[in-house]
Amino acid sequence: MNILLCTFWAVPHVGGVWNYMQQLRRELEARGHTVDMLGHGPGNSKIHNVTRNQEIQKSVLLPLLEKKLDSAHYPQLQDPVIRFYELERYCFELGAACIGVEGYDIIHAQDVVAARAIRRIKPDAPLVAHVHGSVAVEYMLHFQLNPQLGVTENSPAWKYFESLEHHGAASGKRTVTANQWQKRLLVHQFGVPEERIDVFPYGLDTRTFRRKASLGTPYRRPPGKKVIICPARLVFVKGVDVLLAALGILKQTRNDWVCWIVGDGDQRQELERMKAKLALHEEVLFLGQRDDVPALLQHSDIFVHSCIQDNQPFSVMEAQVSGVPTLLSTAGGLPEMVEPGRTGLVSPAGDSRMLAKQLAVLLENDDYRKQLGRNAKQWAESHWSLDRMMERLLTVYDNVRHGR
C-alpha cells in the first residue's frame, strides 16, 4: 500500500504523536508498504511532505486566506482565538491541497485538525482519523485554569473547540483511539458515532527500546539515594508542578531521594522558579530534552506521571517495560494503564499530598516497590505488543480501503 501519515503538528516534533508516527512508519515499511509523512515544518513556517521533499511556505498562503476570511463576511472570526486557529487550520488545509494528497491507498491522520483538512480536500479519501488525545479538553482545561482569558462554557471560543473535536474525529471512514476513556469522550461529549470507533492500545518497539537502553547514560543514581524520574514535556497539561509540590512535602520527612525531570517546554522557567521556592536545589535536577531516557530508566526506582490530561503516553509503557513502578494520576486514559496496587499506584489528578504519600510508601518499602516493578514488567509484556497493534491497524486499513 501507498500510505500517507499526516499531522497538523510539526514533522518532526517532540512528543508521543511523533514517536508513534516514527514507529508506525518503520513497521509499515518493514512490511513492504510505502510511507510518506506530511505536516508543519520546523518553526511553523511551512507545510511539507518530508518524504517527497515537497513544501509550500505559509507566507504565501496566509495573505490569500486573510483577504478571503474578512470579518465582514465571517463575523465569528472577530473573536481573536477563533480567528488565529481558523487561519492556522485553513493554512494547513490549503498547503496540503497544494502539495497534493492524491494516489494514496490509505491516509492516516494523527489529529482532528489534519483529519478534517483531508476530508474537506478529498471527501472520498480512504481516511483513518486517529485521536491520540483531546484537543478540546486540553483547551477547556487551559481556559478554566486561566480565567483572566475570559473564555467560559458559553463563549464562542469554547464552542469552537468542541465543534473542532466533533468534526475532526468524525471525518474518518474509521476513527481509532487507544482506550475506552477516549472512546467514551468522543461518543458522549463530542457526538462521534460509536460504531465508527476502533479501540486498541499502542504497541512498543521493545527491541529498539532495549537497544537504546544498552547505549548507556552519563547519569548514575547518587550514593544512598533512590531516583524518582519524570520524563515529560514541560507544559501545563503534564502536571509537573503537581510533582514539584509533592516533592516539597516529601522533603519535610525524608531526603533519601533525588528527582530527574527529563524534557523541555514553555513552562521550564516557571518550574525552575517553583523548584527554588520549595528549596529543592539539591533534590531536583532538570535534565532537559534527552535521547537516553531508556538508559535513565535503568537507573531509576520510581516513575511519576502526574499529568492533568493525557491519553496513553509512551513514557509509561517504557517505564513498565523497564520494570520501574509507576505512579500515575487519574487523568484521561492513565488508570487503564495499571492495575492499582499491583503494577503501580494511582492518585487523583492535581492531588500533590496524595502523590507525596505514595512516594513515601515506595521509598520506605523496598520489597513492595520492587514487586510493583516486576509486576509492571509482566503487564507491559502482555499489553503493549507492537505486532498485535500492527495487526489491528492493518485490519482497519483493509476495512477502510474496501468500504467495510
Coordinates of C-alpha atoms in Angstrom, one line a residue, residues 53-386:
N53 CA 10.7 16.8 -0.3
Q54 CA 7.7 18.9 -1.3
E55 CA 6.8 22.1 0.6
I56 CA 4.9 25.4 0.5
Q57 CA 5.6 28.4 2.7
K58 CA 2.8 29.7 4.9
S59 CA 3.9 33.3 4.0
V60 CA 2.5 32.5 0.5
L61 CA -0.8 31.1 1.8
L62 CA -1.7 33.4 4.7
P63 CA -2.3 36.6 2.6
L64 CA -4.7 34.7 0.4
L65 CA -6.6 33.5 3.4
E66 CA -6.6 36.8 5.3
K67 CA -8.1 38.5 2.2
K68 CA -10.8 35.9 1.9
L69 CA -11.7 35.4 5.6
D70 CA -12.5 39.0 6.4
S71 CA -14.7 39.8 9.5
A72 CA -17.4 41.5 7.4
H73 CA -18.3 38.1 5.7
Y74 CA -17.3 36.0 8.7
P75 CA -18.3 37.9 11.9
Q76 CA -17.4 34.9 14.1
L77 CA -13.8 35.5 13.2
Q78 CA -13.8 38.7 15.2
D79 CA -13.0 36.5 18.2
P80 CA -9.2 36.6 18.3
V81 CA -8.8 33.0 19.5
I82 CA -11.1 31.6 16.8
R83 CA -9.5 33.8 14.1
F84 CA -6.0 32.6 15.0
Y85 CA -6.9 28.9 14.9
E86 CA -9.1 29.1 11.9
L87 CA -6.3 30.8 9.9
E88 CA -3.9 28.1 11.0
R89 CA -6.4 25.3 10.2
Y90 CA -7.2 26.7 6.7
C91 CA -3.5 27.3 6.1
F92 CA -2.7 23.7 6.7
E93 CA -5.6 22.6 4.6
L94 CA -4.6 24.8 1.7
G95 CA -1.0 23.8 2.0
A96 CA -1.9 20.1 2.0
A97 CA -4.1 20.6 -1.1
C98 CA -1.3 22.4 -2.9
I99 CA 1.2 19.7 -2.2
G100 CA -1.4 17.0 -3.0
V101 CA -2.9 14.1 -1.3
E102 CA -3.8 12.0 -4.3
G103 CA -2.7 8.5 -5.1
Y104 CA -2.7 7.1 -1.5
D105 CA -4.4 3.8 -0.6
I106 CA -4.7 5.0 3.0
I107 CA -4.4 8.4 4.6
H108 CA -3.9 8.1 8.3
A109 CA -4.4 11.5 10.1
Q110 CA -2.9 11.8 13.5
D111 CA -5.1 14.5 14.9
V112 CA -8.6 16.1 14.4
V113 CA -7.3 19.1 12.5
A114 CA -5.5 17.0 9.9
A115 CA -8.4 14.6 9.6
R116 CA -10.9 17.5 9.0
A117 CA -8.5 19.0 6.4
I118 CA -8.1 15.8 4.4
R119 CA -11.9 15.2 4.5
R120 CA -12.5 18.7 3.0
I121 CA -9.8 18.4 0.4
K122 CA -10.8 14.9 -0.7
P123 CA -14.2 13.9 0.6
D124 CA -13.9 10.3 -0.7
A125 CA -10.4 9.8 0.8
P126 CA -9.7 6.4 2.4
L127 CA -9.2 8.2 5.7
V128 CA -8.4 6.9 9.1
A129 CA -8.8 9.5 11.9
H130 CA -6.5 8.7 14.9
V131 CA -7.3 10.5 18.1
H132 CA -4.3 10.5 20.3
G133 CA -5.7 12.9 22.8
S134 CA -8.4 15.5 23.2
V135 CA -7.5 19.0 21.8
A136 CA -10.9 20.4 23.0
V137 CA -10.4 19.1 26.6
E138 CA -6.9 20.5 26.8
Y139 CA -8.1 23.9 25.7
M140 CA -11.1 23.7 28.1
L141 CA -8.7 23.0 31.0
H142 CA -6.4 25.8 29.8
F143 CA -9.4 28.2 29.9
Q144 CA -10.5 27.0 33.3
L145 CA -7.1 27.4 34.8
N146 CA -6.7 30.9 33.2
P147 CA -9.9 32.8 34.0
Q148 CA -8.2 36.0 33.0
L149 CA -8.6 34.9 29.4
G150 CA -12.4 35.4 29.8
V151 CA -13.3 32.2 28.0
T152 CA -16.2 30.3 29.6
E153 CA -18.5 27.4 28.6
N154 CA -20.8 29.9 26.9
S155 CA -18.0 31.7 24.9
P156 CA -17.7 31.2 21.2
A157 CA -14.1 30.0 21.6
W158 CA -15.2 27.2 23.9
K159 CA -17.9 26.1 21.5
Y160 CA -15.4 26.4 18.6
F161 CA -13.1 23.7 20.1
E162 CA -16.0 21.4 20.8
S163 CA -17.0 21.7 17.2
L164 CA -13.5 21.2 16.0
E165 CA -13.2 18.0 18.0
H166 CA -16.5 16.7 16.7
H167 CA -16.0 17.3 13.1
G168 CA -12.3 16.2 13.1
A169 CA -12.9 12.9 15.0
A170 CA -15.9 12.1 12.8
S171 CA -14.1 12.8 9.5
G172 CA -12.5 9.4 9.0
K173 CA -14.1 6.4 7.5
R174 CA -12.9 4.8 10.8
T175 CA -11.8 6.5 14.0
V176 CA -9.1 4.9 16.1
T177 CA -8.2 5.6 19.7
A178 CA -6.1 3.8 22.3
N179 CA -8.5 3.4 25.3
Q180 CA -12.1 3.3 26.5
W181 CA -11.8 6.7 28.2
Q182 CA -11.1 8.4 24.8
K183 CA -13.9 6.5 23.2
R184 CA -16.4 7.5 25.9
L185 CA -15.4 11.1 25.5
L186 CA -15.8 11.0 21.7
V187 CA -19.2 9.4 21.9
H188 CA -20.8 11.2 24.8
Q189 CA -19.2 14.6 24.7
F190 CA -18.4 15.2 21.1
G191 CA -21.1 13.1 19.3
V192 CA -18.9 10.7 17.3
P193 CA -21.0 7.6 16.3
E194 CA -19.8 4.7 18.5
E195 CA -20.0 2.2 15.7
R196 CA -17.2 4.1 13.8
I197 CA -14.7 3.8 16.6
D198 CA -12.0 1.1 16.9
V199 CA -10.2 0.9 20.3
F200 CA -6.9 -0.8 20.7
P201 CA -3.7 0.2 22.7
Y202 CA -0.4 1.3 21.3
G203 CA 2.4 -1.1 20.9
L204 CA 6.0 -0.5 22.0
D205 CA 9.0 -1.5 19.9
T206 CA 10.9 -3.2 22.7
R207 CA 13.8 -4.2 20.5
T208 CA 14.6 -0.6 19.6
F209 CA 13.9 0.5 23.2
R210 CA 16.3 -2.1 24.7
R211 CA 19.0 -1.2 22.1
K212 CA 18.8 2.5 23.2
A213 CA 18.9 1.4 26.8
S214 CA 22.1 -0.5 26.1
L215 CA 23.9 2.6 24.9
G216 CA 24.0 3.9 28.4
T217 CA 23.9 7.4 30.0
P218 CA 26.4 9.6 31.9
Y219 CA 23.9 9.9 34.8
R220 CA 24.0 7.5 37.7
R221 CA 22.0 7.0 40.9
P222 CA 23.7 9.1 43.6
P223 CA 25.0 7.0 46.5
G224 CA 22.5 6.4 49.2
K225 CA 19.6 7.9 47.1
K226 CA 16.7 6.5 45.2
V227 CA 15.8 8.1 41.8
I228 CA 12.4 9.4 41.0
I229 CA 12.1 10.0 37.3
C230 CA 9.5 12.1 35.3
P231 CA 10.0 12.2 31.5
A232 CA 7.5 14.8 30.3
R233 CA 7.2 17.9 28.1
L234 CA 7.2 20.9 30.5
V235 CA 3.7 22.2 29.6
F236 CA 0.7 22.8 31.8
V237 CA -1.2 19.5 31.0
K238 CA 1.7 17.4 32.1
G239 CA 1.3 18.5 35.8
V240 CA 5.0 18.7 36.6
D241 CA 4.0 21.5 39.1
V242 CA 2.0 18.8 40.9
L243 CA 5.0 16.6 41.2
L244 CA 7.2 19.5 42.5
A245 CA 4.6 20.4 45.1
A246 CA 4.6 16.7 46.2
L247 CA 8.4 16.7 46.4
G248 CA 8.3 19.8 48.6
I249 CA 6.0 17.9 51.0
L250 CA 8.2 14.8 50.8
K251 CA 11.3 16.7 51.7
Q252 CA 9.8 17.6 55.1
T253 CA 10.1 13.9 56.2
R254 CA 12.9 12.3 54.2
N255 CA 15.9 13.1 52.0
D256 CA 16.8 9.7 50.6
W257 CA 15.8 10.6 47.0
V258 CA 16.5 12.7 44.0
C259 CA 14.2 13.5 41.1
W260 CA 15.2 13.7 37.5
I261 CA 12.8 15.7 35.3
V262 CA 13.5 14.9 31.7
G263 CA 12.1 17.2 29.0
D264 CA 11.6 20.8 28.0
G265 CA 8.8 23.2 27.2
D266 CA 7.4 26.6 27.7
Q267 CA 6.9 26.1 31.5
R268 CA 10.6 25.5 32.1
Q269 CA 11.4 28.8 33.7
E270 CA 8.3 28.8 35.8
L271 CA 9.0 25.3 37.1
E272 CA 12.6 26.3 37.8
R273 CA 11.3 29.1 40.0
M274 CA 9.0 26.8 41.8
K275 CA 11.9 24.4 42.5
A276 CA 13.8 27.3 44.0
K277 CA 10.8 28.5 46.1
L278 CA 10.4 25.0 47.5
A279 CA 14.2 24.8 48.3
L280 CA 14.6 21.7 46.1
H281 CA 18.0 22.8 44.8
E282 CA 19.8 19.6 45.7
E283 CA 16.9 17.2 45.2
V284 CA 15.5 18.1 41.8
L285 CA 17.5 18.1 38.5
F286 CA 16.1 19.4 35.2
L287 CA 17.9 17.3 32.6
G288 CA 16.3 19.0 29.5
Q289 CA 15.4 17.2 26.3
R290 CA 17.4 13.9 26.1
D291 CA 17.7 10.9 23.9
D292 CA 18.9 8.5 26.6
V293 CA 15.6 8.1 28.6
P294 CA 15.7 4.3 28.1
A295 CA 19.1 4.2 29.8
L296 CA 18.0 6.7 32.5
L297 CA 15.1 4.4 33.4
Q298 CA 17.7 1.6 34.2
H299 CA 19.0 3.8 37.0
S300 CA 15.6 4.8 38.3
D301 CA 13.5 3.5 41.1
I302 CA 10.1 5.2 40.7
F303 CA 8.4 6.7 37.7
V304 CA 5.9 9.5 38.1
H305 CA 3.4 10.9 35.6
S306 CA 1.3 13.5 37.5
C307 CA -0.5 15.0 34.5
I308 CA -3.9 16.6 34.5
Q309 CA -4.7 15.4 30.9
D310 CA -3.2 12.6 28.9
N311 CA -4.2 9.6 26.8
Q312 CA -1.8 6.6 26.7
P313 CA 1.8 8.0 27.0
F314 CA 4.7 6.0 25.6
S315 CA 6.7 7.1 28.7
V316 CA 4.5 5.0 31.0
M317 CA 4.9 2.0 28.7
E318 CA 8.7 2.4 28.6
A319 CA 8.8 2.6 32.4
Q320 CA 6.8 -0.6 32.7
V321 CA 9.0 -2.4 30.2
S322 CA 12.0 -1.3 32.3
G323 CA 10.4 -2.8 35.4
V324 CA 10.0 0.6 37.2
P325 CA 6.9 1.0 39.3
T326 CA 4.6 3.8 38.1
L327 CA 2.8 6.5 40.0
L328 CA 0.0 7.9 37.8
S329 CA -2.8 10.4 38.1
T330 CA -6.5 9.7 37.3
A331 CA -6.3 11.9 34.2
G332 CA -7.6 10.6 30.9
G333 CA -6.7 7.1 30.0
L334 CA -3.9 6.7 32.6
P335 CA -5.9 4.5 35.0
E336 CA -6.4 1.9 32.2
M337 CA -2.6 1.5 32.0
V338 CA -2.1 0.0 35.5
E339 CA -3.6 -2.4 38.0
P340 CA -3.7 -0.2 41.1
G341 CA -1.7 -1.7 44.0
R342 CA -0.3 -4.4 41.7
T343 CA 1.6 -2.7 38.9
G344 CA 1.6 0.9 40.1
L345 CA -0.4 3.4 42.2
V346 CA -3.0 6.0 41.1
S347 CA -3.7 9.3 42.8
P348 CA -6.3 12.0 42.0
A349 CA -5.1 14.4 39.3
G350 CA -3.8 17.5 40.9
D351 CA -3.5 16.0 44.4
S352 CA 0.1 16.6 45.4
R353 CA -0.5 15.5 49.0
M354 CA -1.6 12.0 48.0
L355 CA 1.2 11.8 45.5
A356 CA 3.7 12.7 48.3
K357 CA 2.2 9.9 50.5
Q358 CA 2.6 7.3 47.7
L359 CA 6.2 8.4 47.1
A360 CA 6.9 8.0 50.8
V361 CA 5.3 4.5 50.8
L362 CA 7.5 3.3 47.9
L363 CA 10.7 4.9 49.3
E364 CA 10.1 3.3 52.6
N365 CA 9.2 -0.2 51.4
D366 CA 11.8 -1.7 49.1
D367 CA 10.2 -5.1 48.8
Y368 CA 6.8 -3.6 47.8
R369 CA 8.4 -1.2 45.3
K370 CA 10.4 -3.9 43.6
Q371 CA 7.4 -6.2 43.4
L372 CA 5.4 -3.5 41.8
G373 CA 8.2 -3.1 39.2
R374 CA 8.3 -6.8 38.5
N375 CA 4.5 -6.9 38.1
A376 CA 4.6 -3.8 35.8
K377 CA 7.2 -5.6 33.5
Q378 CA 4.9 -8.6 33.2
W379 CA 1.9 -6.3 32.5
A380 CA 3.9 -4.5 29.8
E381 CA 4.9 -7.7 28.0
S382 CA 1.3 -8.8 27.8
H383 CA -0.4 -5.5 27.0
W384 CA 2.0 -3.4 24.8
S385 CA 2.6 -5.9 21.9
L386 CA 3.7 -4.0 18.8

